[in-house]
Coordinates of C-alpha atoms (C1' of nucleotides) in Angstrom, one line a residue:
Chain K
X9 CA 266.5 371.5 41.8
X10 CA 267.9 368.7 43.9
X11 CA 270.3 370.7 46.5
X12 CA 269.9 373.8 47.3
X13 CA 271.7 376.7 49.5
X14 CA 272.1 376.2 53.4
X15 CA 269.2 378.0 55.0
X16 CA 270.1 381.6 55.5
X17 CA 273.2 381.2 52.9
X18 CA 273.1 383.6 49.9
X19 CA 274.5 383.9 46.8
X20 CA 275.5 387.0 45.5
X21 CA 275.0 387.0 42.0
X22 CA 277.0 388.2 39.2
X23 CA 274.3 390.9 39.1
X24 CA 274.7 392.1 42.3
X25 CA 278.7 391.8 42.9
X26 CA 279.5 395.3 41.4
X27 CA 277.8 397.1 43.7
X28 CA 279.4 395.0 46.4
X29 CA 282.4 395.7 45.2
X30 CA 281.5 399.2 44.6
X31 CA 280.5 399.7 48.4
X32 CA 283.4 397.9 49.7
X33 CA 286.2 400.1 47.4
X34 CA 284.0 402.7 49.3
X35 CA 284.5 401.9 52.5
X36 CA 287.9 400.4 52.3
X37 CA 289.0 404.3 51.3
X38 CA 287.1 405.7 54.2
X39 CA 288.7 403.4 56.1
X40 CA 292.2 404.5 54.8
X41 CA 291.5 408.1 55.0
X42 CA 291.0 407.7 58.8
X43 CA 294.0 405.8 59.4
X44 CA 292.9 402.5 59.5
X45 CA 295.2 399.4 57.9
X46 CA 293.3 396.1 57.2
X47 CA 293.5 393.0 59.7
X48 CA 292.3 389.6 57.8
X49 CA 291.4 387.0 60.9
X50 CA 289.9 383.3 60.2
X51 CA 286.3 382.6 60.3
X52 CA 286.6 380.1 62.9
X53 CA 287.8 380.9 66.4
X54 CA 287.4 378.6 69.3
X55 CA 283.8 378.8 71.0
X56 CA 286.4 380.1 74.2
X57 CA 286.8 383.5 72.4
X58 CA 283.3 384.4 72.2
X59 CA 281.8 383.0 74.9
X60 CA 284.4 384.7 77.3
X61 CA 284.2 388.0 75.0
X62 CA 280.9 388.4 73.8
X63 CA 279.2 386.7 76.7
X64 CA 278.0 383.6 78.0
X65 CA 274.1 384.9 78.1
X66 CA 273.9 387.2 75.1
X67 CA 271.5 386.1 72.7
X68 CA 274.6 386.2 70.1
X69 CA 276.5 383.5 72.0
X70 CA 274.2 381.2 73.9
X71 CA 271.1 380.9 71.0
X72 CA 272.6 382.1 67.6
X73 CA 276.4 381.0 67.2
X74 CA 277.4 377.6 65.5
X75 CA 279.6 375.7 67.8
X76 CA 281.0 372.4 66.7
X77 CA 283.2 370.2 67.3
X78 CA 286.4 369.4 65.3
X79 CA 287.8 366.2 64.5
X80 CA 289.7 366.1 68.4
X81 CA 286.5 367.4 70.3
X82 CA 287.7 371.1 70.4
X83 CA 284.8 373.3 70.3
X84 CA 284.8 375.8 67.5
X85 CA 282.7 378.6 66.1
X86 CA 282.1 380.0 63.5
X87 CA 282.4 383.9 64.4
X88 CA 279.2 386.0 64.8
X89 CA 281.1 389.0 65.1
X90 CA 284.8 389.9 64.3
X91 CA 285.9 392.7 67.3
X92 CA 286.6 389.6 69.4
X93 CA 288.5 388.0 66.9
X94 CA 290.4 391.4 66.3
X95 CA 291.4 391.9 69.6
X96 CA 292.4 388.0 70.3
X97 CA 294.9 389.0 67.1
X98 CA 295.8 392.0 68.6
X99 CA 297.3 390.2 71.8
X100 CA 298.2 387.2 70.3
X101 CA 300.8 389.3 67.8
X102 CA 301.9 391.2 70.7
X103 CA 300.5 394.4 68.8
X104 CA 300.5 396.6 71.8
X105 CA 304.6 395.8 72.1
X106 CA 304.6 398.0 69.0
X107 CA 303.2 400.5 71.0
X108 CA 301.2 403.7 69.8
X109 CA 297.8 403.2 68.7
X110 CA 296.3 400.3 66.3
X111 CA 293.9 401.1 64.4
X112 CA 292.7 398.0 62.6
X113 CA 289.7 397.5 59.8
X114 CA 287.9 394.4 58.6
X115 CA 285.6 392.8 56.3
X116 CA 284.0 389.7 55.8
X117 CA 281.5 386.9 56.6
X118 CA 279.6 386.5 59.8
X119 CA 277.3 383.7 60.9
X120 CA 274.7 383.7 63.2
X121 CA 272.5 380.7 63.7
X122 CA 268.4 383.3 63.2
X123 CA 265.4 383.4 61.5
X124 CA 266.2 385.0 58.1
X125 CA 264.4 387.8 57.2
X126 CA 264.7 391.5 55.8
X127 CA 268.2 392.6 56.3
X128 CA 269.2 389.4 58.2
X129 CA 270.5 386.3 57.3
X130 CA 272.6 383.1 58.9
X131 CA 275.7 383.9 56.8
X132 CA 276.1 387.9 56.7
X133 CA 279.0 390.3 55.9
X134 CA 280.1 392.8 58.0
X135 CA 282.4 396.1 58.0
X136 CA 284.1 397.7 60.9
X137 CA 287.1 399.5 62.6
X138 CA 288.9 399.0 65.9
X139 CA 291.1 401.4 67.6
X140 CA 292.8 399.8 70.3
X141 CA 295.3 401.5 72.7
X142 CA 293.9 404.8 73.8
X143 CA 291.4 405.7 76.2
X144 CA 291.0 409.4 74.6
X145 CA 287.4 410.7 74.0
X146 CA 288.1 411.9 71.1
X147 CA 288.7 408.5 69.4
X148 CA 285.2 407.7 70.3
X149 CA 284.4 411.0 68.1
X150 CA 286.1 409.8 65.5
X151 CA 284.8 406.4 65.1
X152 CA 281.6 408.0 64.8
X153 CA 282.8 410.4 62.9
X154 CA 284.0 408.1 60.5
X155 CA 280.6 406.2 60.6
X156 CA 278.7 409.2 59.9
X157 CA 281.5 410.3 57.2
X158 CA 281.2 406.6 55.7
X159 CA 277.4 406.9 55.0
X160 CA 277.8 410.5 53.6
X161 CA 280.5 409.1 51.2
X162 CA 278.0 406.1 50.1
X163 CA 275.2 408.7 49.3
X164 CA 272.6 407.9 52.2
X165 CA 270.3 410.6 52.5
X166 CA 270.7 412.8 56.4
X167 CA 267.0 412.9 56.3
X168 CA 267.0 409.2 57.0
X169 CA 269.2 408.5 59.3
X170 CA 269.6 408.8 63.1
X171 CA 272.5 408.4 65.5
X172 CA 271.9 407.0 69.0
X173 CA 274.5 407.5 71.8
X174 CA 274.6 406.2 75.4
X175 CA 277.1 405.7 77.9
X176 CA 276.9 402.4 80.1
X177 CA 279.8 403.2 82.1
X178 CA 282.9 401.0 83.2
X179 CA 282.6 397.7 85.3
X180 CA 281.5 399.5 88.4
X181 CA 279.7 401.7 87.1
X182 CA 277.5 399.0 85.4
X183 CA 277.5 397.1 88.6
X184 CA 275.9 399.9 90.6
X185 CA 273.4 400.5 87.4
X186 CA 271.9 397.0 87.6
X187 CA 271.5 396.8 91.4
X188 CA 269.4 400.9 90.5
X189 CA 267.3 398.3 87.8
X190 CA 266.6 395.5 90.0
X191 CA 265.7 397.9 92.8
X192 CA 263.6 399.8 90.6
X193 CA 261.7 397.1 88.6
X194 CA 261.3 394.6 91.2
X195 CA 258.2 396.4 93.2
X196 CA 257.0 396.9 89.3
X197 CA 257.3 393.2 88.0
X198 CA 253.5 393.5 87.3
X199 CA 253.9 395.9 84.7
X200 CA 256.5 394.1 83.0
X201 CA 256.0 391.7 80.1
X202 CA 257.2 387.6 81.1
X203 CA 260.5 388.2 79.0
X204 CA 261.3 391.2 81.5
X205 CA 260.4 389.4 84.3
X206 CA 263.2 386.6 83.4
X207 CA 265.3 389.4 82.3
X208 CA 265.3 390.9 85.6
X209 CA 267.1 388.6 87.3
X210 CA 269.2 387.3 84.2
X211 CA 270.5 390.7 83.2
X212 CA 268.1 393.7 83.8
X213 CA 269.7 396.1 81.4
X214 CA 268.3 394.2 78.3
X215 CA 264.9 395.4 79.6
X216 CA 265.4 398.7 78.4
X217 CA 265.7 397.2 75.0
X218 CA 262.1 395.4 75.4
X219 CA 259.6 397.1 72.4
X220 CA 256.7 395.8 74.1
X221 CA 254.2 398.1 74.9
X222 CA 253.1 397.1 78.2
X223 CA 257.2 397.8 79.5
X224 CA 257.4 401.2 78.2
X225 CA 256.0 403.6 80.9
X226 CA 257.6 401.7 83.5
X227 CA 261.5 401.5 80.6
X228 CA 260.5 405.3 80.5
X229 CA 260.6 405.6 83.8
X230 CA 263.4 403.9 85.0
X231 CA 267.2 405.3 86.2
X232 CA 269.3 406.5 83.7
X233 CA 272.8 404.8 83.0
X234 CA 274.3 407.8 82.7
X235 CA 272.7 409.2 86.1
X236 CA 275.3 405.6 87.5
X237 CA 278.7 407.0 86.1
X238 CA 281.3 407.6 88.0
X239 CA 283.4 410.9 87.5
X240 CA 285.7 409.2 84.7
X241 CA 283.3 407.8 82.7
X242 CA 281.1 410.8 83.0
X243 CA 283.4 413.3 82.2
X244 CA 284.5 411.3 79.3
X245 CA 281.1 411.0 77.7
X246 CA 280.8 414.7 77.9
X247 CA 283.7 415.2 76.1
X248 CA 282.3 412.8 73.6
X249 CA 279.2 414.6 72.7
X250 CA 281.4 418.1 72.8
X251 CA 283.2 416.6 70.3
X252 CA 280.4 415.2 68.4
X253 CA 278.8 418.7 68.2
X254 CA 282.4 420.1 67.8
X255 CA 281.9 418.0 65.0
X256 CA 278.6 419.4 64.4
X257 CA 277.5 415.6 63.8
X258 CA 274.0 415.3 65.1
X259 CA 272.8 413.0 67.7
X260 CA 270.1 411.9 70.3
X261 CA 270.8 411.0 73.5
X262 CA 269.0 407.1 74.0
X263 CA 268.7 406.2 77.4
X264 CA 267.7 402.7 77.1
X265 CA 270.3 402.1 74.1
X266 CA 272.5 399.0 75.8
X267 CA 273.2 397.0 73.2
X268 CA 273.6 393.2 73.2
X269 CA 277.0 392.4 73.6
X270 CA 279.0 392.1 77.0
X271 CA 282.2 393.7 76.7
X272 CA 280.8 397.2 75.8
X273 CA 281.4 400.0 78.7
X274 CA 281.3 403.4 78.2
X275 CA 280.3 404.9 74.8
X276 CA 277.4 402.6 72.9
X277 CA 276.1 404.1 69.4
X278 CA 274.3 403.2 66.3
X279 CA 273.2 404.5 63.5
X280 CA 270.2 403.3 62.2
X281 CA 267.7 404.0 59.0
X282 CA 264.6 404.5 58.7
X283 CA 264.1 403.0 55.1
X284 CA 265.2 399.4 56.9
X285 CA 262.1 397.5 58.6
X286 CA 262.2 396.0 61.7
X287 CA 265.9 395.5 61.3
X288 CA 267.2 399.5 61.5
X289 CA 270.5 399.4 62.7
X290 CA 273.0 400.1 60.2
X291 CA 275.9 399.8 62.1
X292 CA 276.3 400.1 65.3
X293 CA 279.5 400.0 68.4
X294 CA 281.1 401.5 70.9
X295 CA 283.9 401.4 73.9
X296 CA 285.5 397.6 75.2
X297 CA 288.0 398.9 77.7
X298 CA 287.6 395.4 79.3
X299 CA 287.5 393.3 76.2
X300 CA 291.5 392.7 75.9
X301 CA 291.7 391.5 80.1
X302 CA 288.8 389.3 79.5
X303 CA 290.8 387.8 76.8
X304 CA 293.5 387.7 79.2
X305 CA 295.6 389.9 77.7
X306 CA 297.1 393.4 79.4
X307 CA 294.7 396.3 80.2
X308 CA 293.9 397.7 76.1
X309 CA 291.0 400.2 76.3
X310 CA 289.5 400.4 72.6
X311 CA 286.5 401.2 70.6
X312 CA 285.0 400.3 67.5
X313 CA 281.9 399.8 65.1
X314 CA 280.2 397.4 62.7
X315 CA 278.1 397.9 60.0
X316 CA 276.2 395.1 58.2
X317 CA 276.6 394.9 53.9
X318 CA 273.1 393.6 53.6
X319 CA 271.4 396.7 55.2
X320 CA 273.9 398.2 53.1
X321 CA 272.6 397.2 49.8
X322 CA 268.9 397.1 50.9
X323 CA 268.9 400.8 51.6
X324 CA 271.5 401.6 48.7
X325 CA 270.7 399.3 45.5
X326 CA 267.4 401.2 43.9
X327 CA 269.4 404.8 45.0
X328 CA 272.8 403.4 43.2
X329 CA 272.0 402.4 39.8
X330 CA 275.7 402.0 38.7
X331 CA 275.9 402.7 35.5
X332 CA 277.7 399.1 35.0
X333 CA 278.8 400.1 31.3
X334 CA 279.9 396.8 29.1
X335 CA 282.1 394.4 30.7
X336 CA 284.2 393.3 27.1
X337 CA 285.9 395.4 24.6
X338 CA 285.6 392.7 22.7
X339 CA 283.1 390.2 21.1
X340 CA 284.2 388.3 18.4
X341 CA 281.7 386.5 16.3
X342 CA 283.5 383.1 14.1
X343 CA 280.9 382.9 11.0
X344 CA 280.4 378.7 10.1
X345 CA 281.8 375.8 11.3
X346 CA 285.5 375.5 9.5
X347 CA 288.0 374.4 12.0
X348 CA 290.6 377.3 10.4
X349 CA 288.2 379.9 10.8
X350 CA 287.6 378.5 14.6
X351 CA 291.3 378.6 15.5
X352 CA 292.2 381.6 14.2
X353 CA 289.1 383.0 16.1
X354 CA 290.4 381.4 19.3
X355 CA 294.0 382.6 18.1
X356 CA 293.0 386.1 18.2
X357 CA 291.2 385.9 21.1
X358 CA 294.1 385.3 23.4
X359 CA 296.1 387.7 21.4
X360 CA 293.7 390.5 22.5
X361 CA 293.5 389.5 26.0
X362 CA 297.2 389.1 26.4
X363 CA 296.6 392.8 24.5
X364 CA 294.9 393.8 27.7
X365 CA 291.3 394.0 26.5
X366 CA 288.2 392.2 27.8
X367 CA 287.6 390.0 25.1
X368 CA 285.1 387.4 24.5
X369 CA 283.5 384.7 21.4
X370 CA 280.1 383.5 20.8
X371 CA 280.4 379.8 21.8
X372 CA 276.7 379.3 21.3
X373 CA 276.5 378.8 17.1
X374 CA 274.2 381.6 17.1
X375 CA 272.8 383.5 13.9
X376 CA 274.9 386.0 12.9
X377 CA 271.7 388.5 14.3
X378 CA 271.6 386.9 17.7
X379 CA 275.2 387.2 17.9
X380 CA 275.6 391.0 17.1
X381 CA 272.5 391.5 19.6
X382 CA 274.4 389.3 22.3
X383 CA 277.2 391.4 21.3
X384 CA 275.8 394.9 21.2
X385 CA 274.8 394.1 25.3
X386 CA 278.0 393.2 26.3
X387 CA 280.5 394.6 24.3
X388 CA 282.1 398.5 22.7
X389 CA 283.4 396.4 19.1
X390 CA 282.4 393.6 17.0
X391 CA 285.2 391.4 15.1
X392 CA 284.0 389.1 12.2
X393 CA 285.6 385.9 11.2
X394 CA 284.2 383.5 8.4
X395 CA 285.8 382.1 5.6
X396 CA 285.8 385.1 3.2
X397 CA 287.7 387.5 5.8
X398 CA 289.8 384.5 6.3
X399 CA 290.9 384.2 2.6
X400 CA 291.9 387.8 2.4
X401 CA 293.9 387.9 6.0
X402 CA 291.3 390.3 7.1
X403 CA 289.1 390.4 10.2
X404 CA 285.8 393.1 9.9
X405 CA 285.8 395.4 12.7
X406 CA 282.3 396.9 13.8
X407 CA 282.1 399.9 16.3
X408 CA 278.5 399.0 18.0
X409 CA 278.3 402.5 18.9
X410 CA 278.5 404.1 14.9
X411 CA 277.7 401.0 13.4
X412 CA 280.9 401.7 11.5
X413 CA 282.9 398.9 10.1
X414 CA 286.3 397.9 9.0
X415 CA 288.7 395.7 7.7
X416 CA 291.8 395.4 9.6
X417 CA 294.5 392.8 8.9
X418 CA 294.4 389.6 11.0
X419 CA 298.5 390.2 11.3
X420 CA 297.8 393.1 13.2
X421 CA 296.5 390.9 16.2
X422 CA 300.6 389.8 16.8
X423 CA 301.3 393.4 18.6
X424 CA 299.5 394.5 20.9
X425 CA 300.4 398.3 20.8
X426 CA 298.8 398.3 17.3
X427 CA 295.6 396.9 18.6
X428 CA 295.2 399.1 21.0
X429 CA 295.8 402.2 18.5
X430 CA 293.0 400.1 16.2
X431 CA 290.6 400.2 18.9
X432 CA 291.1 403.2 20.4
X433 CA 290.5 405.0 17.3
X434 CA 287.5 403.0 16.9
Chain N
rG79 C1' 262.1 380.5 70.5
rG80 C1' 256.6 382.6 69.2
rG81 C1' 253.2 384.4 65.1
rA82 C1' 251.3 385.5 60.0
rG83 C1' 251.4 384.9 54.7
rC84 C1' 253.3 382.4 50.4
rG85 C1' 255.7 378.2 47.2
rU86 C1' 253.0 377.2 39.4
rA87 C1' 258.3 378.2 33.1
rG88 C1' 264.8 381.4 33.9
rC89 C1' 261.8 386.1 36.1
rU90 C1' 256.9 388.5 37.4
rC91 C1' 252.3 386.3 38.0
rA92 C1' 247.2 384.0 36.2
rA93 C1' 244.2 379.5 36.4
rA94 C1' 238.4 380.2 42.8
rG95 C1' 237.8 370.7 42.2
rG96 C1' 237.5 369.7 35.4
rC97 C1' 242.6 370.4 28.8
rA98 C1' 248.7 374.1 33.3
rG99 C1' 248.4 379.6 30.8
rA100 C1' 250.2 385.0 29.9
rG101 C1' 253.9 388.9 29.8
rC102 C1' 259.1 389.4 29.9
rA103 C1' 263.5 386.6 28.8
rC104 C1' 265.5 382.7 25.5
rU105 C1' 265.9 380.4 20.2
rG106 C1' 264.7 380.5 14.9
rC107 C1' 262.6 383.1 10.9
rG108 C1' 260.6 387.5 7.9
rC109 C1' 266.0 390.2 6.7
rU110 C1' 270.5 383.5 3.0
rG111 C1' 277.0 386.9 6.4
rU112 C1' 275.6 391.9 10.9
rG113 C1' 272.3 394.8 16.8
rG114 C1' 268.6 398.5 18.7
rC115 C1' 261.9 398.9 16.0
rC116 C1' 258.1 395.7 14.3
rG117 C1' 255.9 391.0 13.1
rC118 C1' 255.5 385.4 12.9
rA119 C1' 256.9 380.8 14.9
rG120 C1' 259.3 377.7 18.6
rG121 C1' 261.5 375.5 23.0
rG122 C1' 260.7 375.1 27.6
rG123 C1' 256.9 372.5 33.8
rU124 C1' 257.5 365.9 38.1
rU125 C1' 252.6 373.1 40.0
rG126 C1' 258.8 372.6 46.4
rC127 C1' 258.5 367.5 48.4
rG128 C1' 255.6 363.3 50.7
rG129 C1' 251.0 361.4 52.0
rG130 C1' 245.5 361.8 52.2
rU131 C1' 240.2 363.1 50.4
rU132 C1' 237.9 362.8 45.4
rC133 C1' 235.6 359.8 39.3
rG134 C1' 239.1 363.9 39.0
rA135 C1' 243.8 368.0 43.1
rG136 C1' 248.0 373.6 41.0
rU137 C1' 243.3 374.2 43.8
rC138 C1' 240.7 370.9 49.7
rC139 C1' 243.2 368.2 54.3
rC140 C1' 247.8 366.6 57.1
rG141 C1' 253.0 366.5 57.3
rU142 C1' 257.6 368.3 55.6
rC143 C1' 261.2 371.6 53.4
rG144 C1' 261.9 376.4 51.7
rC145 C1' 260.9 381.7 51.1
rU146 C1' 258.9 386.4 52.9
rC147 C1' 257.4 389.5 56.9
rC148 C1' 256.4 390.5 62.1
rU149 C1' 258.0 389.4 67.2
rC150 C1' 262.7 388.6 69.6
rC151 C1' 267.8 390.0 69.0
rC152 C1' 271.1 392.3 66.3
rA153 C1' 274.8 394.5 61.6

RNA sequence: GGGAGCGUAGCUCAAAGGCAGAGCACUGCGCUGUGGCCGCAGGGGUUGCGGGUUCGAGUCCCGUCGCUCCUCCCA
């Protein structure tokens, strides 16, 4: 093979598409059930929007996004999440001049510039909701809610899953939780790993995410963001989790859950699987109060999730075996070469799809057995066309269910409504 | 970014320096114009790519590209 795909660029093959299209009918009715309408945005945003939204120092932005520059120097990316690009939409329609609430769903491709592995590649496809306009605690519920309601819907086993909740707190509140970090790791630096130690000044918080072994009594150890809210931020995550056992959705409390993005405050979830290796999370979210004024928008509290259609399919494909049943009514099989017998094959083709029904032909000159196997796989009905049939005006009809055949007029193939009758009755 | 393993037919994999093979899939035939079972036959390959060692390399060495997994980070 001379060219091959991108690194980290997959096809999805015509094998796999109907489950993809299976999960996303799925989840686009879960979506609609809560409320949500879809938002389509473009796949490339200027670098601006991430860099100021995501974060200049997350991992996302400053070592996995493709940036580039276009034809007149402006520097684009291609997105490595969509909540940005939602809320840039969101202020750049005017959407909260509408007023009330919007509640906003998407789908699509993501890129992020990784190592491929299990559950990861450069070009992925995301899921996810945003709810922007409403500081109410209960709309954090309910995106979970709707997380937990999706997965249930898709037929992921409880046993297997596990919801992590935090709360990081507002701007402040973060503020005062990473001067408790620094205060409390710095006499410990020894016991921290060389990534930690550079996190430490860089941005402390991502050292509760560290998995390395030699961190974790002293990660263990360390202040609690929750223990830094302030009464607003702690009184709303309590009503969260009343909710959420309102709701009697389980959870567990992760104190060193911070996730990786920069405009998260307040509530941070995921929900992860434990039939996913080293790459659990199966979606994952949370609150960006402050995500619409970094984009320089007004004040727009809002809160969202993502959830990744790769994970989606790993954990999913050997549990779904869609029965796919055949794709064509139809498989018509011209018998010899004679040009009369060809057209009127191709002549009744278009007839039946115009008809409605899937139809297809045997281009390959196969024998006649090779064809009714070929057939048989894809197909409910056989038609026969070689000369003989074509003498009499007749085509044979073969039900590849019974085995049982007929002759039916090739006339009949001019209305539709009597084709239909033909095939129905089998 | 760091680490480990693997690249041979469309797919899954053999060949432990000496003739590139099997199963599945594909095509034809037994069954002259009709599927599911069985049998027979056939087509398929620059062994990822480039160099090196050797009388001889799929096999050993170096490089490169790719894949897989771990780490990291995340969906």
């Amino acid at each position: 093979m001379k060219i091959g795909a991108v690194r980290g660029m997959r096809d999805i093959l015509p094998e796999e598409t109907p489950l993809w299209r299976h999960l996303e009918a799925e989840i686009r009715a879960a979506f609609r059930l809560y409320g949500y309408r879809e938002i389509r945005t473009p796949l490339l945003e200027t670098a601006e929007l991430f860099s100021r939204g995501v974060g200049e120092a997350t991992d996302v932005v400053h070592k996995e996004m493709y940036v580039f520059p276009d034809k007149k120097g402006l520097l684009l990316a291609l997105r490595p999440e969509a909540t940005a690009s939602v809320v840039r939409a969101y202020l750049e329609h005017g959407l909260y001049a509408k007023g009330g609430l919007a509640k906003l769903y998407y789908f699509g491709p993501m890129f992020r510039y990784e190592k491929p592995q299990k559950g990861r590649s450069r070009q992925f496809h995301q899921y996810g909701v945003e709810a922007l306009g409403s500081l109410d605690p209960a709309l954090d519920a309910e995106v979970i809610d709707l997380a937990s309601y999706l997965v249930e819907r898709l037929g992921l086993p409880r046993e297997g899953l596990f919801l992590r909740i935090n709360s990081i707190g507002c701007r402040r509140d973060r503020d005062r939780y990473r001067e408790a970090l620094r205060d409390f790791f710095e006499p410990r630096q020894a016991e921290l790993c060389s990534d930690c130690r550079r996190r430490l000044s860089e941005n402390p918080m991502r050292i509760l995410d560290c998995k390395h072994p030699t961190c974790q009594p002293a990660i263990q150890a360390a202040p609690r963001s929750t223990d830094s809210l302030c009464g607003e931020c702690g009184a709303h995550f309590q009503e969260v989790l009343a909710q959420l056992e309102r709701l009697g959705l389980p959870y567990e409390l992760d104190h060193t859950l911070v996730r990786g993005l920069d405009y998260y405050t307040r509530t941070v979830f995921e929900l992860a699987s434990k039939d996913l290796g080293a790459q659990d999370a199966l979606l994952g979210g949370g609150r960006y109060d402050e995500l619409a004024e970094m984009l320089g928008g007004p004040p727009t509290p809002g809160v969202g999730f993502a959830g990744g259609m790769e994970r989606l399919v790993l954990v999913l494909r050997e549990r779904l075996e869609l029965e796919l049943g055949r794709e064509l009514d139809v498989y018509l099989i011209p018998i010899g070469e004679a040009p009369e017998v060809k057209r009127t094959a191709a002549w009744i083709l278009a007839q039946l799809r115009r008809a409605g029904l899937a139809a297809d032909m045997e281009y390959l000159g196969r024998s006649l057995r090779k064809a009714t196997q070929v057939a048989a796989r894809l197909a409910r009905y056989a038609l026969y066309l070689g000369p003989d049939e074509l003498a009499r005006g007749e085509v044979k009809l073969k039900d590849l269910g019974t085995g049982a055949e007929s002759a039916q007029a090739i006339g009949a193939f001019e209305r539709p409504e009597m084709l239909k009758r033909m095939l129905a009755r089998g």
